[in-house]
Amino acid sequence: MNVPLFIAFRYLFAKKTHNIINVISAISAIGMAIGTAALIIILSVYNGFNGIIKDNLSVLDPDVMICPSEGKFFTPDDLMFDCLADDPRVHEASGVLQDNVFLRYGEQQGLAKAKGIDDHGLYFGEIPLARIGAQLSYEMGINPSFTQQLEIFYPDRDTKVSLANPTASLHTVTAKPSEIFSLTANADAELVIVPIGLMQELVGGDNLVSGIEIRLEDSSDKSMKAYTREMNERLPDGLKAIDRYQMQPDLYKMMKYEKFAIFLILIFVVIIVAFNIFGSLSMLRIEKKEDVETLHALGASPKMTKRIFVLEGWLISLFGLICGLVLGIALSILQQRLGMIKMPGNYLIEAYPVILQWSDVLWTAVGVAAIGFATAFLSTKAATGPSQE
């Protein structure tokens, strides 16, 4: 039987002579519980918003992209598409062609990123259509209701730019604006989606693509990364496969750093709350001074009595941790399934999005437990002093 743990457990629930000790201990446990629940809930809400961002990005970004190791474009062979079509893991594979272009719409001009995709819905009869990002359409005054055509310019790759007549070295195509979309800030500000045939005409290559987009049947991170590694082993020289995280590394890194920063801020709040354990243990040591002397008379070492109060402080934090975990997980699951708390204003989503990840629960439990133990250990060490070590 662990005697220090047994005594610490008895001290935790035994009635104290000074009621203020019970009050401080209760405040410490409640504070740890609230801090723990806040960590679980806020991280889950952050996961929910991240999930919405990833869903929006998946509309444009595939799970895996095959692209040239050097340069912008390449010409895929039919065998590559046949192999992808026969792979049961692949849901869809299609070529895309994208690059920076110059736009003109009426009197307005601007730079954009044009993306050509294989979509028969981007034609009205034989007229090519264009989907425009919301911010870009606002800045250039593009309105799908008008008959005005969108002009797209791209430099001729085989012709040197003439300073006397720069337009002579540009290829030009036109498309009818048909739709305004809003996905992400970057896409809304710079993206134009057109038929891939129109882009191939613009850049001067019938079968040219900048990449092959692959959407998997199982789009989980594990499957996506495994498929990317396998493709890099099979692809010929000059081509490489990248997953969706490698397509926009800065964005996904920023999302990870933001979540880590939120975790650190909330952990710091828990550290401040944990300082209440100092006062509780200090007063408990004073009250139990006679008990400690009795234990010493029975043969207990100073190290053993110190361990009793360390465990006492840690039990207070663990009690708060368990209550906080139960509360945070329960509220997160209820919000995830029922959407009890609504978002203010007019948004596409009515309630705050929540995604509970068990890795967050684990790291929260480890962090709060470590803080509770460190606080109890340091407070007891400060009380006993170096002479009793």
mmCIF file of C-alpha atoms in Angstrom:
data_model
loop_
_atom_site.group_PDB
_atom_site.id
_atom_site.type_symbol
_atom_site.label_atom_id
_atom_site.label_comp_id
_atom_site.label_asym_id
_atom_site.label_seq_id
_atom_site.Cartn_x
_atom_site.Cartn_y
_atom_site.Cartn_z
ATOM 1 C CA MET A 1 0.000 0.000 0.000
ATOM 2 C CA ASN A 2 1.260 3.480 -0.919
ATOM 3 C CA VAL A 3 1.191 5.212 2.470
ATOM 4 C CA PRO A 4 1.877 8.797 1.227
ATOM 5 C CA LEU A 5 -0.906 8.496 -1.362
ATOM 6 C CA PHE A 6 -3.331 7.052 1.233
ATOM 7 C CA ILE A 7 -2.656 9.874 3.686
ATOM 8 C CA ALA A 8 -2.857 12.537 0.938
ATOM 9 C CA PHE A 9 -6.201 11.120 -0.162
ATOM 10 C CA ARG A 10 -7.502 11.258 3.410
ATOM 11 C CA TYR A 11 -6.302 14.851 3.799
ATOM 12 C CA LEU A 12 -8.063 15.807 0.540
ATOM 13 C CA PHE A 13 -11.542 14.822 1.773
ATOM 14 C CA ALA A 14 -11.089 15.133 5.551
ATOM 15 C CA LYS A 15 -12.790 18.048 7.296
ATOM 16 C CA LYS A 16 -10.335 20.870 8.001
ATOM 17 C CA THR A 17 -10.185 22.913 11.182
ATOM 18 C CA HIS A 18 -9.875 26.114 9.159
ATOM 19 C CA ASN A 19 -12.664 26.226 6.559
ATOM 20 C CA ILE A 20 -10.646 28.625 4.405
ATOM 21 C CA ILE A 21 -8.422 25.686 3.399
ATOM 22 C CA ASN A 22 -11.437 23.889 1.974
ATOM 23 C CA VAL A 23 -12.454 27.060 0.139
ATOM 24 C CA ILE A 24 -9.008 27.582 -1.411
ATOM 25 C CA SER A 25 -8.771 23.905 -2.374
ATOM 26 C CA ALA A 26 -12.223 24.062 -3.967
ATOM 27 C CA ILE A 27 -11.316 27.246 -5.849
ATOM 28 C CA SER A 28 -8.144 25.557 -7.105
ATOM 29 C CA ALA A 29 -10.035 22.481 -8.319
ATOM 30 C CA ILE A 30 -12.813 24.563 -9.926
ATOM 31 C CA GLY A 31 -10.241 26.790 -11.629
ATOM 32 C CA MET A 32 -8.388 23.786 -13.024
ATOM 33 C CA ALA A 33 -11.701 22.309 -14.202
ATOM 34 C CA ILE A 34 -12.742 25.518 -15.975
ATOM 35 C CA GLY A 35 -9.298 25.901 -17.553
ATOM 36 C CA THR A 36 -9.328 22.292 -18.758
ATOM 37 C CA ALA A 37 -12.853 22.579 -20.173
ATOM 38 C CA ALA A 38 -11.939 25.855 -21.891
ATOM 39 C CA LEU A 39 -8.946 24.182 -23.543
ATOM 40 C CA ILE A 40 -11.080 21.342 -24.908
ATOM 41 C CA ILE A 41 -13.929 23.580 -26.096
ATOM 42 C CA ILE A 42 -11.846 26.357 -27.682
ATOM 43 C CA LEU A 43 -9.518 23.922 -29.452
ATOM 44 C CA SER A 44 -12.560 22.025 -30.737
ATOM 45 C CA VAL A 45 -14.129 25.222 -32.072
ATOM 46 C CA TYR A 46 -10.836 26.102 -33.737
ATOM 47 C CA ASN A 47 -10.792 22.634 -35.311
ATOM 48 C CA GLY A 48 -14.302 23.302 -36.589
ATOM 49 C CA PHE A 49 -13.312 26.532 -38.339
ATOM 50 C CA ASN A 50 -10.191 24.831 -39.711
ATOM 51 C CA GLY A 51 -12.398 22.045 -41.032
ATOM 52 C CA ILE A 52 -14.534 24.586 -42.909
ATOM 53 C CA ILE A 53 -11.395 26.167 -44.415
ATOM 54 C CA LYS A 54 -10.083 22.755 -45.495
ATOM 55 C CA ASP A 55 -13.441 21.841 -47.018
ATOM 56 C CA ASN A 56 -13.428 25.071 -49.026
ATOM 57 C CA LEU A 57 -9.846 24.462 -50.132
ATOM 58 C CA SER A 58 -10.679 20.900 -51.198
ATOM 59 C CA VAL A 59 -13.084 22.345 -53.765
ATOM 60 C CA LEU A 60 -10.048 23.759 -55.581
ATOM 61 C CA ASP A 61 -7.143 21.695 -54.290
ATOM 62 C CA PRO A 62 -7.143 17.938 -54.983
ATOM 63 C CA ASP A 63 -5.807 15.300 -52.616
ATOM 64 C CA VAL A 64 -2.705 14.734 -54.760
ATOM 65 C CA MET A 65 -1.233 16.678 -57.664
ATOM 66 C CA ILE A 66 1.240 15.373 -60.270
ATOM 67 C CA CYS A 67 3.315 18.292 -61.507
ATOM 68 C CA PRO A 68 6.695 18.929 -63.190
ATOM 69 C CA SER A 69 9.779 18.996 -60.982
ATOM 70 C CA GLU A 70 11.083 21.934 -63.010
ATOM 71 C CA GLY A 71 9.246 24.363 -65.238
ATOM 72 C CA LYS A 72 5.541 25.103 -65.445
ATOM 73 C CA PHE A 73 4.040 22.653 -67.941
ATOM 74 C CA PHE A 74 4.329 19.124 -69.293
ATOM 75 C CA THR A 75 2.524 16.879 -71.745
ATOM 76 C CA PRO A 76 1.097 13.717 -70.135
ATOM 77 C CA ASP A 77 0.739 10.517 -72.116
ATOM 78 C CA ASP A 78 -2.433 8.445 -72.363
ATOM 79 C CA LEU A 79 -0.814 5.601 -70.405
ATOM 80 C CA MET A 80 -0.607 7.774 -67.298
ATOM 81 C CA PHE A 81 -4.322 8.555 -67.386
ATOM 82 C CA ASP A 82 -5.136 4.875 -68.076
ATOM 83 C CA CYS A 83 -3.126 3.774 -65.025
ATOM 84 C CA LEU A 84 -4.877 6.340 -62.838
ATOM 85 C CA ALA A 85 -8.297 5.305 -64.157
ATOM 86 C CA ASP A 86 -7.579 1.631 -63.362
ATOM 87 C CA ASP A 87 -6.397 2.383 -59.802
ATOM 88 C CA PRO A 88 -9.261 1.561 -57.374
ATOM 89 C CA ARG A 89 -7.939 4.135 -54.908
ATOM 90 C CA VAL A 90 -8.477 6.980 -57.390
ATOM 91 C CA HIS A 91 -11.932 8.533 -57.513
ATOM 92 C CA GLU A 92 -11.130 11.047 -60.240
ATOM 93 C CA ALA A 93 -8.061 12.239 -62.170
ATOM 94 C CA SER A 94 -8.001 15.153 -64.593
ATOM 95 C CA GLY A 95 -5.491 17.533 -66.107
ATOM 96 C CA VAL A 96 -5.426 21.240 -65.247
ATOM 97 C CA LEU A 97 -3.561 24.162 -66.736
ATOM 98 C CA GLN A 98 -3.037 27.312 -64.710
ATOM 99 C CA ASP A 99 -0.770 30.337 -64.825
ATOM 100 C CA ASN A 100 -0.768 34.068 -64.227
ATOM 101 C CA VAL A 101 -2.593 36.101 -66.884
ATOM 102 C CA PHE A 102 -3.586 39.673 -67.671
ATOM 103 C CA LEU A 103 -7.312 40.521 -67.760
ATOM 104 C CA ARG A 104 -9.314 43.266 -69.388
ATOM 105 C CA TYR A 105 -13.016 43.831 -68.826
ATOM 106 C CA GLY A 106 -14.332 46.988 -70.403
ATOM 107 C CA GLU A 107 -12.118 49.779 -69.109
ATOM 108 C CA GLN A 108 -10.814 47.763 -66.151
ATOM 109 C CA GLN A 109 -7.538 45.846 -66.231
ATOM 110 C CA GLY A 110 -5.778 43.582 -63.750
ATOM 111 C CA LEU A 111 -3.653 40.534 -63.066
ATOM 112 C CA ALA A 112 -5.137 37.180 -62.114
ATOM 113 C CA LYS A 113 -4.460 33.459 -61.969
ATOM 114 C CA ALA A 114 -6.374 31.557 -64.629
ATOM 115 C CA LYS A 115 -7.078 27.865 -64.047
ATOM 116 C CA GLY A 116 -8.245 25.690 -66.899
ATOM 117 C CA ILE A 117 -10.233 22.604 -65.907
ATOM 118 C CA ASP A 118 -11.961 19.821 -67.811
ATOM 119 C CA ASP A 119 -15.581 20.797 -67.189
ATOM 120 C CA HIS A 120 -18.217 20.699 -69.913
ATOM 121 C CA GLY A 121 -20.351 23.010 -67.776
ATOM 122 C CA LEU A 122 -17.983 25.831 -68.696
ATOM 123 C CA TYR A 123 -19.471 26.118 -72.168
ATOM 124 C CA PHE A 124 -22.703 27.719 -73.339
ATOM 125 C CA GLY A 125 -23.005 26.101 -76.732
ATOM 126 C CA GLU A 126 -19.613 26.915 -78.202
ATOM 127 C CA ILE A 127 -19.065 29.991 -76.029
ATOM 128 C CA PRO A 128 -16.472 29.441 -73.253
ATOM 129 C CA LEU A 129 -17.544 30.612 -69.810
ATOM 130 C CA ALA A 130 -15.518 31.943 -66.878
ATOM 131 C CA ARG A 131 -16.080 31.726 -63.131
ATOM 132 C CA ILE A 132 -14.638 34.698 -61.271
ATOM 133 C CA GLY A 133 -13.532 35.122 -57.653
ATOM 134 C CA ALA A 134 -15.779 37.471 -55.688
ATOM 135 C CA GLN A 135 -13.119 40.042 -54.760
ATOM 136 C CA LEU A 136 -11.624 40.056 -58.249
ATOM 137 C CA SER A 137 -15.050 40.550 -59.845
ATOM 138 C CA TYR A 138 -15.766 43.434 -57.453
ATOM 139 C CA GLU A 139 -12.468 45.199 -58.208
ATOM 140 C CA MET A 140 -12.913 44.876 -61.985
ATOM 141 C CA GLY A 141 -16.654 45.456 -62.038
ATOM 142 C CA ILE A 142 -17.389 42.074 -63.621
ATOM 143 C CA ASN A 143 -21.092 41.240 -63.809
ATOM 144 C CA PRO A 144 -22.341 37.917 -65.248
ATOM 145 C CA SER A 145 -25.618 39.621 -66.170
ATOM 146 C CA PHE A 146 -23.853 41.815 -68.729
ATOM 147 C CA THR A 147 -22.922 40.735 -72.245
ATOM 148 C CA GLN A 148 -19.411 42.169 -71.912
ATOM 149 C CA GLN A 149 -16.716 39.577 -72.647
ATOM 150 C CA LEU A 150 -13.696 39.014 -70.421
ATOM 151 C CA GLU A 151 -10.422 39.275 -72.360
ATOM 152 C CA ILE A 152 -7.517 37.122 -71.164
ATOM 153 C CA PHE A 153 -3.928 37.836 -72.295
ATOM 154 C CA TYR A 154 -0.852 35.631 -72.064
ATOM 155 C CA PRO A 155 2.653 36.219 -73.504
ATOM 156 C CA ASP A 156 3.681 34.148 -76.525
ATOM 157 C CA ARG A 157 6.340 31.720 -75.274
ATOM 158 C CA ASP A 158 8.073 31.606 -78.670
ATOM 159 C CA THR A 159 8.113 35.341 -79.391
ATOM 160 C CA LYS A 160 10.274 38.018 -77.830
ATOM 161 C CA VAL A 161 8.433 40.963 -76.360
ATOM 162 C CA SER A 162 8.488 43.948 -78.707
ATOM 163 C CA LEU A 163 8.933 47.254 -76.911
ATOM 164 C CA ALA A 164 7.441 49.073 -79.881
ATOM 165 C CA ASN A 165 4.276 46.946 -79.926
ATOM 166 C CA PRO A 166 3.971 44.774 -76.772
ATOM 167 C CA THR A 167 0.490 43.533 -77.661
ATOM 168 C CA ALA A 168 1.881 41.783 -80.717
ATOM 169 C CA SER A 169 3.614 39.256 -78.458
ATOM 170 C CA LEU A 170 0.450 38.388 -76.529
ATOM 171 C CA HIS A 171 -2.059 35.621 -77.111
ATOM 172 C CA THR A 172 -5.645 36.658 -76.457
ATOM 173 C CA VAL A 173 -8.817 34.671 -75.771
ATOM 174 C CA THR A 174 -12.248 35.743 -74.561
ATOM 175 C CA ALA A 175 -14.778 34.158 -72.222
ATOM 176 C CA LYS A 176 -18.222 35.088 -70.981
ATOM 177 C CA PRO A 177 -18.394 35.653 -67.171
ATOM 178 C CA SER A 178 -21.014 33.221 -65.927
ATOM 179 C CA GLU A 179 -20.610 32.857 -62.173
ATOM 180 C CA ILE A 180 -19.116 34.601 -59.135
ATOM 181 C CA PHE A 181 -17.738 32.295 -56.422
ATOM 182 C CA SER A 182 -16.410 32.817 -52.916
ATOM 183 C CA LEU A 183 -14.156 30.169 -51.347
ATOM 184 C CA THR A 184 -11.058 31.613 -49.686
ATOM 185 C CA ALA A 185 -9.493 35.068 -49.524
ATOM 186 C CA ASN A 186 -6.720 34.190 -51.984
ATOM 187 C CA ALA A 187 -9.029 32.455 -54.470
ATOM 188 C CA ASP A 188 -11.606 35.251 -54.288
ATOM 189 C CA ALA A 189 -8.955 37.885 -55.005
ATOM 190 C CA GLU A 190 -7.100 36.311 -57.926
ATOM 191 C CA LEU A 191 -8.716 33.212 -59.450
ATOM 192 C CA VAL A 192 -10.497 32.823 -62.777
ATOM 193 C CA ILE A 193 -11.717 29.336 -63.793
ATOM 194 C CA VAL A 194 -12.064 28.636 -67.515
ATOM 195 C CA PRO A 195 -12.185 25.527 -69.764
ATOM 196 C CA ILE A 196 -8.830 23.803 -70.098
ATOM 197 C CA GLY A 197 -9.110 23.952 -73.910
ATOM 198 C CA LEU A 198 -9.267 27.742 -73.705
ATOM 199 C CA MET A 199 -6.158 27.839 -71.525
ATOM 200 C CA GLN A 200 -4.290 25.479 -73.876
ATOM 201 C CA GLU A 201 -5.169 27.775 -76.765
ATOM 202 C CA LEU A 202 -3.936 30.729 -74.707
ATOM 203 C CA VAL A 203 -0.533 29.247 -73.795
ATOM 204 C CA GLY A 204 -0.050 27.596 -77.185
ATOM 205 C CA GLY A 205 -0.082 23.861 -76.428
ATOM 206 C CA ASP A 206 -2.859 21.444 -77.397
ATOM 207 C CA ASN A 207 -2.182 18.770 -74.747
ATOM 208 C CA LEU A 208 -0.217 20.895 -72.305
ATOM 209 C CA VAL A 209 -1.055 20.755 -68.578
ATOM 210 C CA SER A 210 0.489 22.234 -65.457
ATOM 211 C CA GLY A 211 -0.617 19.278 -63.349
ATOM 212 C CA ILE A 212 -2.868 16.257 -62.984
ATOM 213 C CA GLU A 213 -5.296 16.551 -60.097
ATOM 214 C CA ILE A 214 -6.109 13.304 -58.282
ATOM 215 C CA ARG A 215 -8.999 12.901 -55.874
ATOM 216 C CA LEU A 216 -8.903 9.712 -53.820
ATOM 217 C CA GLU A 217 -11.717 7.482 -52.649
ATOM 218 C CA ASP A 218 -10.217 7.692 -49.146
ATOM 219 C CA SER A 219 -9.100 11.291 -48.664
ATOM 220 C CA SER A 220 -7.829 10.877 -45.096
ATOM 221 C CA ASP A 221 -4.396 12.299 -44.323
ATOM 222 C CA LYS A 222 -2.892 8.834 -43.865
ATOM 223 C CA SER A 223 -4.132 7.505 -47.214
ATOM 224 C CA MET A 224 -3.227 10.728 -48.997
ATOM 225 C CA LYS A 225 0.350 10.757 -47.730
ATOM 226 C CA ALA A 226 0.818 7.029 -48.429
ATOM 227 C CA TYR A 227 -0.450 7.445 -51.997
ATOM 228 C CA THR A 228 1.825 10.469 -52.536
ATOM 229 C CA ARG A 229 4.899 8.512 -51.415
ATOM 230 C CA GLU A 230 4.001 5.615 -53.708
ATOM 231 C CA MET A 231 3.457 7.907 -56.697
ATOM 232 C CA ASN A 232 6.841 9.585 -56.197
ATOM 233 C CA GLU A 233 8.468 6.148 -56.393
ATOM 234 C CA ARG A 234 6.651 5.293 -59.631
ATOM 235 C CA LEU A 235 6.733 8.589 -61.544
ATOM 236 C CA PRO A 236 9.376 9.125 -64.241
ATOM 237 C CA ASP A 237 12.120 11.718 -63.908
ATOM 238 C CA GLY A 238 10.881 15.255 -64.277
ATOM 239 C CA LEU A 239 7.582 14.665 -62.482
ATOM 240 C CA LYS A 240 6.655 14.635 -58.815
ATOM 241 C CA ALA A 241 3.565 14.118 -56.663
ATOM 242 C CA ILE A 242 2.576 16.514 -53.891
ATOM 243 C CA ASP A 243 -0.317 16.339 -51.438
ATOM 244 C CA ARG A 244 -2.719 19.145 -50.569
ATOM 245 C CA TYR A 245 -0.570 20.292 -47.646
ATOM 246 C CA GLN A 246 2.443 20.729 -49.929
ATOM 247 C CA MET A 247 0.397 22.771 -52.386
ATOM 248 C CA GLN A 248 -0.198 25.509 -49.818
ATOM 249 C CA PRO A 249 2.440 24.909 -47.131
ATOM 250 C CA ASP A 250 2.358 28.452 -45.720
ATOM 251 C CA LEU A 251 -1.391 28.354 -45.089
ATOM 252 C CA TYR A 252 -1.379 24.985 -43.322
ATOM 253 C CA LYS A 253 1.708 25.891 -41.268
ATOM 254 C CA MET A 254 0.009 29.107 -40.178
ATOM 255 C CA MET A 255 -3.068 27.134 -39.104
ATOM 256 C CA LYS A 256 -0.886 24.801 -36.999
ATOM 257 C CA TYR A 257 1.020 27.696 -35.418
ATOM 258 C CA GLU A 258 -2.217 29.516 -34.582
ATOM 259 C CA LYS A 259 -3.604 26.448 -32.843
ATOM 260 C CA PHE A 260 -0.362 25.979 -30.902
ATOM 261 C CA ALA A 261 -0.427 29.654 -29.869
ATOM 262 C CA ILE A 262 -4.024 29.276 -28.604
ATOM 263 C CA PHE A 263 -2.993 26.178 -26.639
ATOM 264 C CA LEU A 264 -0.076 28.049 -25.014
ATOM 265 C CA ILE A 265 -2.260 31.031 -24.063
ATOM 266 C CA LEU A 266 -4.861 28.811 -22.395
ATOM 267 C CA ILE A 267 -2.170 26.741 -20.667
ATOM 268 C CA PHE A 268 -0.754 29.989 -19.260
ATOM 269 C CA VAL A 269 -4.205 30.751 -17.812
ATOM 270 C CA VAL A 270 -4.213 27.301 -16.181
ATOM 271 C CA ILE A 271 -0.758 28.026 -14.705
ATOM 272 C CA ILE A 272 -2.080 31.229 -13.115
ATOM 273 C CA VAL A 273 -5.068 29.360 -11.672
ATOM 274 C CA ALA A 274 -2.767 26.645 -10.330
ATOM 275 C CA PHE A 275 -1.022 29.161 -8.063
ATOM 276 C CA ASN A 276 -3.995 28.806 -5.722
ATOM 277 C CA ILE A 277 -2.529 25.429 -4.799
ATOM 278 C CA PHE A 278 0.393 27.270 -3.157
ATOM 279 C CA GLY A 279 -1.889 28.881 -0.593
ATOM 280 C CA SER A 280 -3.893 25.733 -0.002
ATOM 281 C CA LEU A 281 -0.824 23.548 0.660
ATOM 282 C CA SER A 282 0.895 26.186 2.803
ATOM 283 C CA MET A 283 -2.097 26.453 5.117
ATOM 284 C CA LEU A 284 -2.578 22.678 5.137
ATOM 285 C CA ARG A 285 1.030 22.170 6.256
ATOM 286 C CA ILE A 286 0.471 24.565 9.139
ATOM 287 C CA GLU A 287 -2.718 22.774 10.194
ATOM 288 C CA LYS A 288 -1.141 19.319 9.903
ATOM 289 C CA LYS A 289 2.081 20.280 11.710
ATOM 290 C CA GLU A 290 1.267 18.006 14.659
ATOM 291 C CA ASP A 291 0.428 15.120 12.302
ATOM 292 C CA VAL A 292 3.786 15.576 10.574
ATOM 293 C CA GLU A 293 5.611 15.486 13.926
ATOM 294 C CA THR A 294 3.730 12.310 14.819
ATOM 295 C CA LEU A 295 4.727 10.696 11.521
ATOM 296 C CA HIS A 296 8.353 11.653 12.128
ATOM 297 C CA ALA A 297 8.141 10.107 15.609
ATOM 298 C CA LEU A 298 6.829 6.885 14.008
ATOM 299 C CA GLY A 299 9.837 6.775 11.690
ATOM 300 C CA ALA A 300 8.628 8.649 8.634
ATOM 301 C CA SER A 301 11.380 10.540 6.835
ATOM 302 C CA PRO A 302 11.089 14.221 5.823
ATOM 303 C CA LYS A 303 11.093 13.016 2.220
ATOM 304 C CA MET A 304 7.985 10.916 2.880
ATOM 305 C CA THR A 305 6.065 13.769 4.509
ATOM 306 C CA LYS A 306 7.035 16.031 1.646
ATOM 307 C CA ARG A 307 5.660 13.452 -0.793
ATOM 308 C CA ILE A 308 2.340 13.464 1.079
ATOM 309 C CA PHE A 309 1.813 17.169 0.431
ATOM 310 C CA VAL A 310 3.033 16.914 -3.155
ATOM 311 C CA LEU A 311 0.431 14.216 -3.782
ATOM 312 C CA GLU A 312 -2.171 16.264 -1.924
ATOM 313 C CA GLY A 313 -1.645 19.226 -4.251
ATOM 314 C CA TRP A 314 -1.546 16.981 -7.313
ATOM 315 C CA LEU A 315 -4.822 15.290 -6.304
ATOM 316 C CA ILE A 316 -6.504 18.703 -6.161
ATOM 317 C CA SER A 317 -5.388 19.460 -9.722
ATOM 318 C CA LEU A 318 -6.261 15.955 -10.961
ATOM 319 C CA PHE A 319 -9.755 16.247 -9.500
ATOM 320 C CA GLY A 320 -10.214 19.509 -11.378
ATOM 321 C CA LEU A 321 -8.676 17.943 -14.505
ATOM 322 C CA ILE A 322 -11.136 15.025 -14.531
ATOM 323 C CA CYS A 323 -14.138 17.293 -13.996
ATOM 324 C CA GLY A 324 -12.888 19.660 -16.697
ATOM 325 C CA LEU A 325 -12.344 16.847 -19.201
ATOM 326 C CA VAL A 326 -15.846 15.482 -18.633
ATOM 327 C CA LEU A 327 -17.391 18.966 -18.919
ATOM 328 C CA GLY A 328 -15.361 19.998 -21.981
ATOM 329 C CA ILE A 329 -15.941 16.745 -23.880
ATOM 330 C CA ALA A 330 -19.666 16.728 -23.070
ATOM 331 C CA LEU A 331 -20.209 20.336 -24.177
ATOM 332 C CA SER A 332 -18.138 19.844 -27.339
ATOM 333 C CA ILE A 333 -20.101 16.741 -28.347
ATOM 334 C CA LEU A 334 -23.437 18.469 -27.649
ATOM 335 C CA GLN A 335 -22.423 21.488 -29.741
ATOM 336 C CA GLN A 336 -21.083 19.234 -32.484
ATOM 337 C CA ARG A 337 -24.336 17.266 -32.728
ATOM 338 C CA LEU A 338 -27.012 19.766 -31.727
ATOM 339 C CA GLY A 339 -25.479 23.165 -32.557
ATOM 340 C CA MET A 340 -26.836 24.757 -29.390
ATOM 341 C CA ILE A 341 -24.821 28.002 -29.568
ATOM 342 C CA LYS A 342 -25.623 29.957 -32.734
ATOM 343 C CA MET A 343 -23.266 32.296 -34.537
ATOM 344 C CA PRO A 344 -24.282 35.972 -34.527
ATOM 345 C CA GLY A 345 -24.959 37.644 -37.860
ATOM 346 C CA ASN A 346 -25.713 36.142 -41.246
ATOM 347 C CA TYR A 347 -23.270 33.372 -42.080
ATOM 348 C CA LEU A 348 -23.393 30.234 -44.184
ATOM 349 C CA ILE A 349 -23.168 28.204 -40.965
ATOM 350 C CA GLU A 350 -25.750 28.787 -38.245
ATOM 351 C CA ALA A 351 -23.946 27.399 -35.185
ATOM 352 C CA TYR A 352 -20.331 27.470 -34.064
ATOM 353 C CA PRO A 353 -18.571 24.548 -35.781
ATOM 354 C CA VAL A 354 -16.962 22.015 -33.444
ATOM 355 C CA ILE A 355 -14.675 19.073 -34.184
ATOM 356 C CA LEU A 356 -13.503 17.159 -31.108
ATOM 357 C CA GLN A 357 -10.083 15.583 -31.642
ATOM 358 C CA TRP A 358 -8.862 13.066 -29.086
ATOM 359 C CA SER A 359 -5.285 14.229 -29.604
ATOM 360 C CA ASP A 360 -6.359 17.606 -28.149
ATOM 361 C CA VAL A 361 -7.892 15.807 -25.161
ATOM 362 C CA LEU A 362 -4.672 13.871 -24.621
ATOM 363 C CA TRP A 363 -2.385 16.913 -24.819
ATOM 364 C CA THR A 364 -4.711 18.884 -22.565
ATOM 365 C CA ALA A 365 -4.722 16.122 -19.953
ATOM 366 C CA VAL A 366 -0.931 15.787 -20.072
ATOM 367 C CA GLY A 367 -0.383 19.552 -19.900
ATOM 368 C CA VAL A 368 -2.771 20.234 -17.015
ATOM 369 C CA ALA A 369 -1.550 17.186 -15.052
ATOM 370 C CA ALA A 370 2.067 18.301 -15.497
ATOM 371 C CA ILE A 371 1.225 21.834 -14.368
ATOM 372 C CA GLY A 372 -0.583 20.499 -11.293
ATOM 373 C CA PHE A 373 2.321 18.270 -10.316
ATOM 374 C CA ALA A 374 4.926 21.001 -10.899
ATOM 375 C CA THR A 375 2.932 23.505 -8.853
ATOM 376 C CA ALA A 376 2.486 21.060 -5.952
ATOM 377 C CA PHE A 377 6.147 20.063 -6.052
ATOM 378 C CA LEU A 378 7.458 23.629 -6.138
ATOM 379 C CA SER A 379 5.116 24.834 -3.390
ATOM 380 C CA THR A 380 6.120 21.964 -1.105
ATOM 381 C CA LYS A 381 9.801 22.467 -1.881
ATOM 382 C CA ALA A 382 9.530 26.151 -1.032
ATOM 383 C CA ALA A 383 7.766 25.319 2.241
ATOM 384 C CA THR A 384 10.210 22.649 3.420
ATOM 385 C CA GLY A 385 13.380 24.435 2.396
ATOM 386 C CA PRO A 386 16.657 22.867 1.300
ATOM 387 C CA SER A 387 17.634 21.686 4.756
ATOM 388 C CA GLN A 388 14.951 19.015 4.832
ATOM 389 C CA GLU A 389 15.657 17.483 1.449
#
